[in-house]
C-alpha positions as semicolon CSV with decimal commas, in nm:
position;residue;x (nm);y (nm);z (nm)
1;X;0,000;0,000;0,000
2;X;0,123;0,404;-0,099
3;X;0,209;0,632;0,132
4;X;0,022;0,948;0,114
5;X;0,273;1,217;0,088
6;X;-0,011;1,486;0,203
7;X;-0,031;1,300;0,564
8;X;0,164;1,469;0,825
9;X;0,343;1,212;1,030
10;X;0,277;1,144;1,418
11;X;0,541;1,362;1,541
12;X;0,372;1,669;1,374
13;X;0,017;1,581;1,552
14;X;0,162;1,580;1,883
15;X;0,394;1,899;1,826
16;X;0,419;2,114;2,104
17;X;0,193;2,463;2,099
18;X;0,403;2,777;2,166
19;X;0,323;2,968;2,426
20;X;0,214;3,325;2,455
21;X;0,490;3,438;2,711
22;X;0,308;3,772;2,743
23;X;-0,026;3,635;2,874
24;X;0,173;3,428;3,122
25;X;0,320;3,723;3,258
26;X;0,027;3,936;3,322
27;X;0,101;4,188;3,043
28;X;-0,218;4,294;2,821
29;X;-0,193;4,423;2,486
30;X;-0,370;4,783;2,527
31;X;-0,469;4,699;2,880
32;X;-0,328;4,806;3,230
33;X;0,032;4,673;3,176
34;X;0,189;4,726;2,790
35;X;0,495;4,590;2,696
36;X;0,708;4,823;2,853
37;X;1,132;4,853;2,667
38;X;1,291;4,864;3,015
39;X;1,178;4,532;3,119
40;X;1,479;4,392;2,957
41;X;1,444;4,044;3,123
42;X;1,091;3,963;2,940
43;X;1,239;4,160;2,596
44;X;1,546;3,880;2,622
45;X;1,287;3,610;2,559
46;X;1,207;3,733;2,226
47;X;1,529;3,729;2,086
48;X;1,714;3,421;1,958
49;X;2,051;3,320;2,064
50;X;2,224;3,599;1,784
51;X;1,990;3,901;1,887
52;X;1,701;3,879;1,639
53;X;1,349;3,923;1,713
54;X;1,197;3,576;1,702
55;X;0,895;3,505;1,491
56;X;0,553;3,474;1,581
57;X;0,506;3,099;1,498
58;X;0,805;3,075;1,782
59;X;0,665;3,327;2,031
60;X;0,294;3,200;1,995
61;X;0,186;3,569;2,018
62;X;-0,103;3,744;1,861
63;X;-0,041;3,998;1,543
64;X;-0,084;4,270;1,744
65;X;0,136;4,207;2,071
66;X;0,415;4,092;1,822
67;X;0,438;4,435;1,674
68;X;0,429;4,604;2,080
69;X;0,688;4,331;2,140
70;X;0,912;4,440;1,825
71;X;0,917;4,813;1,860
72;X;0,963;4,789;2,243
73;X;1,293;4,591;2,115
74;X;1,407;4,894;1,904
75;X;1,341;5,082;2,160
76;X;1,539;4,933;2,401
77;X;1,799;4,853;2,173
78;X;1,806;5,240;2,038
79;X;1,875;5,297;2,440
80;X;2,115;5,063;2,463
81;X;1,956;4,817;2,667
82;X;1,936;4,560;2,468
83;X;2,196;4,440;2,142
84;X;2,147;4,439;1,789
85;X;2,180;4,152;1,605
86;X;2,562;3,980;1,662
87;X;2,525;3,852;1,315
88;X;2,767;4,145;1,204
C-alpha cells in the first residue's frame, strides 16, 4: 500500500503549541500593563541566541502584541539596553 505524501506524520500531531509568554506574565496588549522597553528580562525572551526578534510561529503571540513586542525591542535597543543583532 502508498504512502500518502499529504499526511503529516505522528510527530507533527503531537507537536508542542508555543506559548504566549506575554499572557503568562500578566502583560495585556492595550490593557493596564503594555509591553514596557525597560523590562529587559521579558524583551530577552524574544530574541534568539544571535539578537534577532523571534517570529511569531516561535513566540505563539497574537499579530498585534508581536508588533508592541518588536518596537519595544528597538526601543530598548536604540537605548542601549538591549543588542542588535551579533550577526555582524
Amino acid at each position: 500500500m502508498a504512502r500518502n505524501p499529504n499526511r503529516r506524520g505522528p510527530a507533527a500531531d503531537q507537536a508542542k503549541r508555543a506559548r504566549n509568554l506575554l499572557s503568562t506574565n500578566g502583560v495585556r496588549v492595550n490593557g493596564a500593563h503594555p509591553v514596557d522597553y525597560k523590562d529587559v528580562a521579558l524583551l530577552r525572551q524574544f530574541l534568539s541566541d544571535k539578537g534577532r526578534i523571534r517570529g511569531r510561529r516561535v513566540t505563539g503571540l497574537t499579530p498585534q502584541q508581536q508588533r508592541q513586542v518588536a518596537t519595544a525591542i528597538r526601543n530598548a535597543r536604540e537605548m542601549a539596553l538591549l543588542p542588535y543583532d551579533s550577526r555582524r
